[in-house]
mmCIF file with all atom_site columns, C-alpha atoms in Angstrom:
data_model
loop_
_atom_site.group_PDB
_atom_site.id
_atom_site.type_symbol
_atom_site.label_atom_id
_atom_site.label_alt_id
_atom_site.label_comp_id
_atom_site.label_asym_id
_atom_site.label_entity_id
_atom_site.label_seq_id
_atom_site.pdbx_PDB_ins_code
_atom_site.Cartn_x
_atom_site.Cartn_y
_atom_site.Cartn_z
_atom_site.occupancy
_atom_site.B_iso_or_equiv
_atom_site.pdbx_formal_charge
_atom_site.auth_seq_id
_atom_site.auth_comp_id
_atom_site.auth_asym_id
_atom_site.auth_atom_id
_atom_site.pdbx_PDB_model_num
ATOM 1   C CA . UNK A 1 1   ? -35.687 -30.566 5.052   1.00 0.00 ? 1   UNK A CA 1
ATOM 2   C CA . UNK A 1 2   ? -33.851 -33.009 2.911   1.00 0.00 ? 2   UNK A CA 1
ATOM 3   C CA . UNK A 1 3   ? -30.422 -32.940 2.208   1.00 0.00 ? 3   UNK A CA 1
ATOM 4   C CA . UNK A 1 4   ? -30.051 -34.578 -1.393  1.00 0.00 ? 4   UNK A CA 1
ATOM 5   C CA . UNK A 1 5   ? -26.985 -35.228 -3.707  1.00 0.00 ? 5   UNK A CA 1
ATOM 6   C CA . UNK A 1 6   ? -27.493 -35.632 -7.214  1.00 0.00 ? 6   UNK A CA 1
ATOM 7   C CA . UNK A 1 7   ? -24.360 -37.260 -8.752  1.00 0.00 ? 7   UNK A CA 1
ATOM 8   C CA . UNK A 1 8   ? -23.406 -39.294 -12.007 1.00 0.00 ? 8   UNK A CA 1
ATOM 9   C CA . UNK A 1 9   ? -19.687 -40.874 -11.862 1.00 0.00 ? 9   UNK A CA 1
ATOM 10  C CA . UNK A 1 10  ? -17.902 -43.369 -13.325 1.00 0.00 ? 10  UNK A CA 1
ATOM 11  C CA . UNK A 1 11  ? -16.429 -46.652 -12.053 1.00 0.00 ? 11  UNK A CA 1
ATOM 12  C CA . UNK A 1 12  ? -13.696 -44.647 -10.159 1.00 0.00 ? 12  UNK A CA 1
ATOM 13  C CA . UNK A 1 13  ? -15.723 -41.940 -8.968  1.00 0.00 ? 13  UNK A CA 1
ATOM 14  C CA . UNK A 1 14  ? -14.856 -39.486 -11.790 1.00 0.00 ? 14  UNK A CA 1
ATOM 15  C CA . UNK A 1 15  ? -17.164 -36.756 -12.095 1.00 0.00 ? 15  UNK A CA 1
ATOM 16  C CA . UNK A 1 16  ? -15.431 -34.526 -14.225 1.00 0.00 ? 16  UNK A CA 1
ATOM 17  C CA . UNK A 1 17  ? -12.658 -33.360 -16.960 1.00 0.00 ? 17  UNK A CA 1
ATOM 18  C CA . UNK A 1 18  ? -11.710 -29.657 -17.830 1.00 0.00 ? 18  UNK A CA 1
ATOM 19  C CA . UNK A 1 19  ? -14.449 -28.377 -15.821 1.00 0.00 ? 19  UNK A CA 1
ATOM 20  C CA . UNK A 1 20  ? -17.302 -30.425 -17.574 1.00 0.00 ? 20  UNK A CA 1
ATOM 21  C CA . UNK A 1 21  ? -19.372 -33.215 -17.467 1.00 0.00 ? 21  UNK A CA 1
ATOM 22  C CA . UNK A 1 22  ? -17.086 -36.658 -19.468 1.00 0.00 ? 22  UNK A CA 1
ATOM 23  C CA . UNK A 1 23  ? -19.965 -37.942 -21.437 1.00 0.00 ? 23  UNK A CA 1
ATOM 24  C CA . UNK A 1 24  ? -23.520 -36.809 -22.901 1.00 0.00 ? 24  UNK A CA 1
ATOM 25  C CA . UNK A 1 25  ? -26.109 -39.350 -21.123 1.00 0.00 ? 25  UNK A CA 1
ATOM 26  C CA . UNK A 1 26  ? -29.494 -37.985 -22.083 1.00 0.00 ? 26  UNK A CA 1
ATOM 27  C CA . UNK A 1 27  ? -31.740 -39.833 -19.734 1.00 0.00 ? 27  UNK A CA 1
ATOM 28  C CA . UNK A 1 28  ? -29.781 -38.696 -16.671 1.00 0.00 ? 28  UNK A CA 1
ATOM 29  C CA . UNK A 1 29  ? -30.011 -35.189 -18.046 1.00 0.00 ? 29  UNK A CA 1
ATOM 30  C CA . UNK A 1 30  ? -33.874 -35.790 -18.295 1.00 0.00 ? 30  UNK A CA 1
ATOM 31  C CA . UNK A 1 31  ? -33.855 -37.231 -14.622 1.00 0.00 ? 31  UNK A CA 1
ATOM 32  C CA . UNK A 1 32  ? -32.058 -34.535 -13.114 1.00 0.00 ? 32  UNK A CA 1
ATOM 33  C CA . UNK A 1 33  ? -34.433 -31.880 -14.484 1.00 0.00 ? 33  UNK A CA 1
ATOM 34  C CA . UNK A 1 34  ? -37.119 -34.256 -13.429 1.00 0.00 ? 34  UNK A CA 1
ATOM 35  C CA . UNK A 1 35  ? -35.871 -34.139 -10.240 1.00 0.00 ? 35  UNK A CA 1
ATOM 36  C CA . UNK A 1 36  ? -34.424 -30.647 -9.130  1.00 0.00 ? 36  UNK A CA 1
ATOM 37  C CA . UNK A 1 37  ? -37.563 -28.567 -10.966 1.00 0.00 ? 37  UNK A CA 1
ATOM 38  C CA . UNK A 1 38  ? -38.713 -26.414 -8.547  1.00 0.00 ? 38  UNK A CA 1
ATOM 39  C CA . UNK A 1 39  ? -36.676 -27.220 -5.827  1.00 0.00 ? 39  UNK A CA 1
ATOM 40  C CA . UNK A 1 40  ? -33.274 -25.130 -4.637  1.00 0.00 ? 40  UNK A CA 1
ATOM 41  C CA . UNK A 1 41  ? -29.623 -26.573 -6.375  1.00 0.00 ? 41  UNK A CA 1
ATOM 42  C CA . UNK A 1 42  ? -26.476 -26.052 -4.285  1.00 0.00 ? 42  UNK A CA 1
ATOM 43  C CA . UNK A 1 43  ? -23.047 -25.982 -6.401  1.00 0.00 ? 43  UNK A CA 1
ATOM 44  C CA . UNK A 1 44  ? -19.688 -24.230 -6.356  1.00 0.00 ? 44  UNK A CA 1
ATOM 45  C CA . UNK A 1 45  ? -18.902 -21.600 -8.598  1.00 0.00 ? 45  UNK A CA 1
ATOM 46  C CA . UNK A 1 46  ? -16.612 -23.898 -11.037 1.00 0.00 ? 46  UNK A CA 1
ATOM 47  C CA . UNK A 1 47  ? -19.983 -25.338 -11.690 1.00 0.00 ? 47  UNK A CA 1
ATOM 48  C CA . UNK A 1 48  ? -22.364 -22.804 -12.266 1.00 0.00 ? 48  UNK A CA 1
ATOM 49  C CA . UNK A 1 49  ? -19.524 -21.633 -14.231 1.00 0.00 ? 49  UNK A CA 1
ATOM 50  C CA . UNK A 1 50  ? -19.474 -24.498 -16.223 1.00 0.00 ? 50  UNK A CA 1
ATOM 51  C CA . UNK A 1 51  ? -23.137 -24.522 -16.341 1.00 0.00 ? 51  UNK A CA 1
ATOM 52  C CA . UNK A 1 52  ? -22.843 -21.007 -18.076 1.00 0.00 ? 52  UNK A CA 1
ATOM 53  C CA . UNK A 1 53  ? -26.531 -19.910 -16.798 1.00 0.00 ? 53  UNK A CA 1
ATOM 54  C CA . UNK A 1 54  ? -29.219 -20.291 -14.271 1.00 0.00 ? 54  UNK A CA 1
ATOM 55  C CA . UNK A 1 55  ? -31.221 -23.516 -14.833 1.00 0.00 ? 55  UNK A CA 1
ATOM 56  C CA . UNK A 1 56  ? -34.873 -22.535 -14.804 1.00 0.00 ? 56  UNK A CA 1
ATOM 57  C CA . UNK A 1 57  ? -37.127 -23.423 -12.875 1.00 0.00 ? 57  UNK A CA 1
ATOM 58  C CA . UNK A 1 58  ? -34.681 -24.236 -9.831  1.00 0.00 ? 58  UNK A CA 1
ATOM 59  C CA . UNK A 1 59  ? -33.691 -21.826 -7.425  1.00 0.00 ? 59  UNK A CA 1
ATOM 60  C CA . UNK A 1 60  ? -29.672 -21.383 -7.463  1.00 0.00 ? 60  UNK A CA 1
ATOM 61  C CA . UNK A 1 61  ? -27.576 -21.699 -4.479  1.00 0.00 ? 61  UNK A CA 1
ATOM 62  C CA . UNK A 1 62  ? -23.799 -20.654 -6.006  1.00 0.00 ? 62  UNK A CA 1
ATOM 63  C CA . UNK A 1 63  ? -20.629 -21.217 -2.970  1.00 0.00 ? 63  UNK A CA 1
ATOM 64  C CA . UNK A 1 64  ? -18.124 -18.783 -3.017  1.00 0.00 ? 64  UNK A CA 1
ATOM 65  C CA . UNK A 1 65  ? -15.207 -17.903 -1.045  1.00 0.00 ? 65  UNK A CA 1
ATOM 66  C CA . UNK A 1 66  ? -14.357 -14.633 -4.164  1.00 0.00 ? 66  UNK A CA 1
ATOM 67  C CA . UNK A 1 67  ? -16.625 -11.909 -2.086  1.00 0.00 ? 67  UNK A CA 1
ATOM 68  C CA . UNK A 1 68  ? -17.379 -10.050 -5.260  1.00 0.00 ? 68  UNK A CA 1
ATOM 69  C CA . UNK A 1 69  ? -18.316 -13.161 -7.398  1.00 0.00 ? 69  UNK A CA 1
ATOM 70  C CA . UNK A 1 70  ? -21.734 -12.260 -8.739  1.00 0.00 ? 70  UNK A CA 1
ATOM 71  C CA . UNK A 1 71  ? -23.851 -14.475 -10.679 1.00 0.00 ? 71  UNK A CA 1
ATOM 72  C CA . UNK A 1 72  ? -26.964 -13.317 -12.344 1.00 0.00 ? 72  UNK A CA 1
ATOM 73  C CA . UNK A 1 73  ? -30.640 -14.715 -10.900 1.00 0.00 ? 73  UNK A CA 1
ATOM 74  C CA . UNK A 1 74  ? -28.905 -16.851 -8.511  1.00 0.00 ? 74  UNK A CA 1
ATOM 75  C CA . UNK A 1 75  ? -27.795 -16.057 -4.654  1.00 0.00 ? 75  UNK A CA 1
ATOM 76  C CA . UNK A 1 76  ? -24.346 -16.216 -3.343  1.00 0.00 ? 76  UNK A CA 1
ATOM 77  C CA . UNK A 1 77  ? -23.163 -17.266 -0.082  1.00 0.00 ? 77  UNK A CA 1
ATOM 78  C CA . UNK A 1 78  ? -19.855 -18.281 1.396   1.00 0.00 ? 78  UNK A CA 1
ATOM 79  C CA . UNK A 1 79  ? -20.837 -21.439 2.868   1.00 0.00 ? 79  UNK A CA 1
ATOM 80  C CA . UNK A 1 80  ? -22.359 -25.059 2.860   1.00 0.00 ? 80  UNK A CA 1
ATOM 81  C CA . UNK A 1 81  ? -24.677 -24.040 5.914   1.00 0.00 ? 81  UNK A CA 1
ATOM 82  C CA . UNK A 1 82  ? -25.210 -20.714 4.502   1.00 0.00 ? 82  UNK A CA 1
ATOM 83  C CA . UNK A 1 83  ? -26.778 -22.367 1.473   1.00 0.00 ? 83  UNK A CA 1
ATOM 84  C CA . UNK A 1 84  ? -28.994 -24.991 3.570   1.00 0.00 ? 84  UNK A CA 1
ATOM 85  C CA . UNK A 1 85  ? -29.686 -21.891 5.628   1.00 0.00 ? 85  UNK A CA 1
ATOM 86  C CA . UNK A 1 86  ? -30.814 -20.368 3.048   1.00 0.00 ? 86  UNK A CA 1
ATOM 87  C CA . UNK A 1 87  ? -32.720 -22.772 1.020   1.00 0.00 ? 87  UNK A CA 1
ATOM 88  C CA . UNK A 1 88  ? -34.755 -23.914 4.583   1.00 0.00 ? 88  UNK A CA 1
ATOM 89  C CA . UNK A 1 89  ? -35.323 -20.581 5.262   1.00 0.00 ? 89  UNK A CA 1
ATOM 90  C CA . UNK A 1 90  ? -36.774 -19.787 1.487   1.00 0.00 ? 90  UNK A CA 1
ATOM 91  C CA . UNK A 1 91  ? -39.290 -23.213 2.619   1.00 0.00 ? 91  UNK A CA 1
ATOM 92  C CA . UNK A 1 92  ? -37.623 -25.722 1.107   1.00 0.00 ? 92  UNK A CA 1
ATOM 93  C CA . UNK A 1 93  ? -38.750 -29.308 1.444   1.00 0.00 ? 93  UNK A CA 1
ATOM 94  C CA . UNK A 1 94  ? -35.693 -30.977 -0.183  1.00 0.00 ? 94  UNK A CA 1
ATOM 95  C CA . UNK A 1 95  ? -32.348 -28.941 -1.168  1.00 0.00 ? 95  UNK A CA 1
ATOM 96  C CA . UNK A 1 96  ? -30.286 -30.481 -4.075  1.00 0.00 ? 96  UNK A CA 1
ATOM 97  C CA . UNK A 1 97  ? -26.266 -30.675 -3.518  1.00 0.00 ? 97  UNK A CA 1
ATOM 98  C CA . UNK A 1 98  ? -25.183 -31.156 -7.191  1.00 0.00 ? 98  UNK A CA 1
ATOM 99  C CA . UNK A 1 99  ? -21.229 -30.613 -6.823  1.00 0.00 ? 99  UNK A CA 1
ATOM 100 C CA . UNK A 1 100 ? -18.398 -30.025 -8.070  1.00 0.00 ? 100 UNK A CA 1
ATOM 101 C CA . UNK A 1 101 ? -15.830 -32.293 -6.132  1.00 0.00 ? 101 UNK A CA 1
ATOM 102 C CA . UNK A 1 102 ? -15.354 -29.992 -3.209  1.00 0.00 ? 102 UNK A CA 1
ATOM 103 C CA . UNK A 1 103 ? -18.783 -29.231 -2.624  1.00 0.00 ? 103 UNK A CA 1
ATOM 104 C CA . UNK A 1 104 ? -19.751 -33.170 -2.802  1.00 0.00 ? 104 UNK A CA 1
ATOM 105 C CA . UNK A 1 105 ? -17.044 -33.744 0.361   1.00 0.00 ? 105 UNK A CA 1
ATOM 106 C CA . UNK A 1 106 ? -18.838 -31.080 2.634   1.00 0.00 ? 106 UNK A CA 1
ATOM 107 C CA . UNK A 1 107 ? -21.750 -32.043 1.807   1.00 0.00 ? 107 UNK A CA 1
ATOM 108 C CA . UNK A 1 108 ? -21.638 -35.792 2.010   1.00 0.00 ? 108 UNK A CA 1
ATOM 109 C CA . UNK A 1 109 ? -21.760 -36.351 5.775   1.00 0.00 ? 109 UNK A CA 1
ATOM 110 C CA . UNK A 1 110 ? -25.028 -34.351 6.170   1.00 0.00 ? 110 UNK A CA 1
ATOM 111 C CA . UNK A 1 111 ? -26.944 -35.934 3.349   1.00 0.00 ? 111 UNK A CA 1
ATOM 112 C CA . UNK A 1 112 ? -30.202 -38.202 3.965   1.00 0.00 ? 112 UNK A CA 1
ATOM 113 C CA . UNK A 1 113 ? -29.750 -39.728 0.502   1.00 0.00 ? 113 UNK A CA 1
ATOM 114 C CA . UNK A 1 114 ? -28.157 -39.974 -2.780  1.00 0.00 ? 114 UNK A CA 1
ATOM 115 C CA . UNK A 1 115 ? -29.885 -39.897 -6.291  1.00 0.00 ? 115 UNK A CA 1
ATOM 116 C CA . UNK A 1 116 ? -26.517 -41.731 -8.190  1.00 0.00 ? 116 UNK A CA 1
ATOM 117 C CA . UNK A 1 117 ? -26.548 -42.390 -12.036 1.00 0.00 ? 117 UNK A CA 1
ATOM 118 C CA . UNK A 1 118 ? -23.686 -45.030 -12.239 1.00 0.00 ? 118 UNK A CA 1
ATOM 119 C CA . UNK A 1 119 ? -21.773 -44.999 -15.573 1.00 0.00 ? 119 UNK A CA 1
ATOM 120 C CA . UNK A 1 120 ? -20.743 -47.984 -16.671 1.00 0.00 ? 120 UNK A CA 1
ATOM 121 C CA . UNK A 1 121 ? -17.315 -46.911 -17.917 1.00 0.00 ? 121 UNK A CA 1
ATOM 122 C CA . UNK A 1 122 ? -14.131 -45.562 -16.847 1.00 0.00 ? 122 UNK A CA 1
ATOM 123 C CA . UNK A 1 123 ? -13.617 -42.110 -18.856 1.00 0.00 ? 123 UNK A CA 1
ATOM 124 C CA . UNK A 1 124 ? -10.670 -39.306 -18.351 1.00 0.00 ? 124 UNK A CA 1
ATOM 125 C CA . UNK A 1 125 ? -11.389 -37.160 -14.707 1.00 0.00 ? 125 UNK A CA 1
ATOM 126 C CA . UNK A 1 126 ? -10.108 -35.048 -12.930 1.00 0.00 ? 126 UNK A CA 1
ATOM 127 C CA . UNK A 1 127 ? -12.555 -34.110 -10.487 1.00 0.00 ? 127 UNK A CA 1
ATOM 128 C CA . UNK A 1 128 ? -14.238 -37.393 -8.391  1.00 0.00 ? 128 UNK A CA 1
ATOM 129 C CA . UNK A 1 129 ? -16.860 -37.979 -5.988  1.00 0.00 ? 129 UNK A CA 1
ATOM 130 C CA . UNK A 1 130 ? -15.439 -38.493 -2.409  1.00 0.00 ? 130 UNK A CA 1
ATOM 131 C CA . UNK A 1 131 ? -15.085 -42.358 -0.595  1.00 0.00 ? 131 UNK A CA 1
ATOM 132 C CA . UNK A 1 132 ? -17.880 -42.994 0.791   1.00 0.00 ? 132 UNK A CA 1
ATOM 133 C CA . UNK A 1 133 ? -18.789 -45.683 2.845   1.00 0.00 ? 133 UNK A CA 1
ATOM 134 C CA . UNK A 1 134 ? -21.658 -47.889 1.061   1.00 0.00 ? 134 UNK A CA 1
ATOM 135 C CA . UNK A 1 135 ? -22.716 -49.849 3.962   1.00 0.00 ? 135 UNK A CA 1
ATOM 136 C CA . UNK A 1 136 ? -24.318 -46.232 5.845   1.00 0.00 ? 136 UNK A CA 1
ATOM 137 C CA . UNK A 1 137 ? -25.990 -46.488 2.440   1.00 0.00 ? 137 UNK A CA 1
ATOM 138 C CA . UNK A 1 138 ? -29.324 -48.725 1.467   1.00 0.00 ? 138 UNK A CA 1
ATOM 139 C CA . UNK A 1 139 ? -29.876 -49.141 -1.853  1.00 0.00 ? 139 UNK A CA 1
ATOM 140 C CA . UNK A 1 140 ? -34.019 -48.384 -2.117  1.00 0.00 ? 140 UNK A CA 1
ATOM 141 C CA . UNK A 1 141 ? -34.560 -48.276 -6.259  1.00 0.00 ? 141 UNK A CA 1
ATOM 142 C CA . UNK A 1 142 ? -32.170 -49.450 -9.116  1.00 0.00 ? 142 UNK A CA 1
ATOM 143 C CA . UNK A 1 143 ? -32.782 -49.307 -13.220 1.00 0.00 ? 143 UNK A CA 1
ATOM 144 C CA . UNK A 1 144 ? -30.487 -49.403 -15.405 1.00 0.00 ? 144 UNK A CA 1
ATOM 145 C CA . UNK A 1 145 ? -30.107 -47.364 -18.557 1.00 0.00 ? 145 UNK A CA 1
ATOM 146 C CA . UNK A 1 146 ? -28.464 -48.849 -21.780 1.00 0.00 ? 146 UNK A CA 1
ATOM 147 C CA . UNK A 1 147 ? -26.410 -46.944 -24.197 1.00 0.00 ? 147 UNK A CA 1
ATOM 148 C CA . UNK A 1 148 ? -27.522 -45.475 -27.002 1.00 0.00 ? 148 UNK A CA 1
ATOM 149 C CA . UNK A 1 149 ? -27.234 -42.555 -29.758 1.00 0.00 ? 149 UNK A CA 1
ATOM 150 C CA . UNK A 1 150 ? -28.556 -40.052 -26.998 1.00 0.00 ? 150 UNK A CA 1
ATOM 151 C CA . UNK A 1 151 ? -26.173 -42.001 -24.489 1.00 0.00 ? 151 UNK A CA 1
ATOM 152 C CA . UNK A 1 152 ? -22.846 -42.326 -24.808 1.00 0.00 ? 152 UNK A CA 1
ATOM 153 C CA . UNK A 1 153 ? -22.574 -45.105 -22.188 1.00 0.00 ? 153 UNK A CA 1
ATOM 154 C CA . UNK A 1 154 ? -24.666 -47.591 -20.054 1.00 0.00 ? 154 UNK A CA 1
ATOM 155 C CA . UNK A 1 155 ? -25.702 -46.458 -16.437 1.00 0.00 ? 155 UNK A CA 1
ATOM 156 C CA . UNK A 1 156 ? -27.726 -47.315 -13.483 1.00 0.00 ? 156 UNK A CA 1
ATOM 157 C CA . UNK A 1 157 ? -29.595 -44.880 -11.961 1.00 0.00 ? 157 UNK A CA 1
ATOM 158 C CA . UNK A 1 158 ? -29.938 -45.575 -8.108  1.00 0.00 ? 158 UNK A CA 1
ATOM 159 C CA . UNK A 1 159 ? -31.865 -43.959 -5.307  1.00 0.00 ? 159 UNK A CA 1
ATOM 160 C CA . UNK A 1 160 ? -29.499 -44.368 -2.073  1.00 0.00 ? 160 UNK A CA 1
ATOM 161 C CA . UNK A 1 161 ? -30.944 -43.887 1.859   1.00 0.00 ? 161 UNK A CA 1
ATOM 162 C CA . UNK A 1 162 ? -29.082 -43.402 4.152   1.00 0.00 ? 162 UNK A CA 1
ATOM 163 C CA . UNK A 1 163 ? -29.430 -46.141 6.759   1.00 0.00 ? 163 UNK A CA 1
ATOM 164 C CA . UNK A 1 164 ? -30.940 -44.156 9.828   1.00 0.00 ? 164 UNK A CA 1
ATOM 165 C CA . UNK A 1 165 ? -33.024 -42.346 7.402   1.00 0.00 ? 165 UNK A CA 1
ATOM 166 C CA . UNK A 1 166 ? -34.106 -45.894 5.842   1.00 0.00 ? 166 UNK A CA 1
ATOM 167 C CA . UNK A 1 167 ? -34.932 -47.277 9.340   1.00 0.00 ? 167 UNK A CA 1
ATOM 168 C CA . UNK A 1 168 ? -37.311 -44.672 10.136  1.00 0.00 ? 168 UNK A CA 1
ATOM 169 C CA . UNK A 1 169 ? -39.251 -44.892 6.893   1.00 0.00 ? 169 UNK A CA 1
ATOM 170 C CA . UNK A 1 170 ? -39.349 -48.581 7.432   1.00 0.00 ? 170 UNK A CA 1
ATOM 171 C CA . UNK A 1 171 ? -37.423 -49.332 4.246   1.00 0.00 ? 171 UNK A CA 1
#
C-alpha cells in the first residue's frame, strides 16, 4: 500500500492559521478531491475539526489521543500505525496523510511520495509542514497554476517520489 501526503504550503512551509487553510486556491481544492475520492484520508482531529464534516466519498481516518473523541461516519484510532493498519486492512491501495502539522512529522518518514501544491506566497501560519530533505525526493510531474478570481495566489502543483521508490519504477 501507498503511503501518500497531500500538502499545499507556502514558501516557508506554512500550512495553516487559526486552525484553517491561509488562502482559497480552487484548483488545488479540485485536485485533492480528484485525488483522495474513494480512497482512505488520515488527519488529526484539529483537522477534521476544522473540516467540520466527513468528506464524501473518502473513507476517514481521524488521530486521537482524547479516548472519548467521537466523530460521526469516520473511525477513530490513537495512532499513525493504527490508521495505516487500518486503512490496509479495509484493502486499501493508497492511504492519504493530509495533516495537520503533527500528523505531517509522523508521517513523513514512511511516505513513498508527496502530492505538493506550492503557493507562491508567503501568508500568516502558524502551523508548517516539517524540514524535509528534498534530495530523498525526485521531482516526477510539475504544472503550475496561476492566480486568479477562484485563486487567491499562484502555485505549482508537484508530484514528489521518493528516491528508492523512483528507482524501482525506473523513473
Amino acid at each position: 500500500m501507498l503511503i501518500t501526503i497531500i500538502v499545499a504550503m507556502d514558501e516557508n512551509r506554512g500550512i495553516g492559521v487559526d486552525n484553517r487553510l491561509p488562502w482559497h486556491l480552487s484548483e488545488d481544492l479540485k485536485r485533492f478531491k480528484k485525488l483522495t475520492m474513494g480512497h482512505h484520508l488520515i488527519v488529526g482531529r484539529k483537522t477534521v475539526q476544522s473540516i467540520g464534516q466527513a468528506l464524501p466519498g473518502r473513507e476517514i481516518i481521524i488521530l486521537s489521543r482524547h479516548d472519548n473523541f467521537f466523530h460521526e461516519k469516520c473511525h477513530v484510532v490513537p495512532s499513525l500505525d493504527d490508521a495505516i493498519q487500518l486503512a490496509k486492512d479495509r484493502g486499501e491501495t493508497e492511504v492519504f496523510i493530509a495533516g495537520g502539522g503533527q500528523v505531517y512529522a509522523q508521517a513523513l518518514p514512511l511516505a513513498d511520495r508527496i502530492y505538493l501544491t506550492y503557493v507562491h506566497a508567503v501568508v500568516p501560519s502558524d502551523t508548517y509542514f516539517p524540514e524535509f530533505d528534498r534530495s530523498e525526493w525526485v521531482e516526477v510531474k510539475s504544472t503550475y497554476q496561476e492566480a486568479d478570481q477562484n485563486n487567491d495566489f499562484a502555485a505549482t502543483f508537484k508530484l514528489l517520489v521518493r528516491k528508492r521508490d523512483a528507482l524501482k519504477d525506473g523513473q
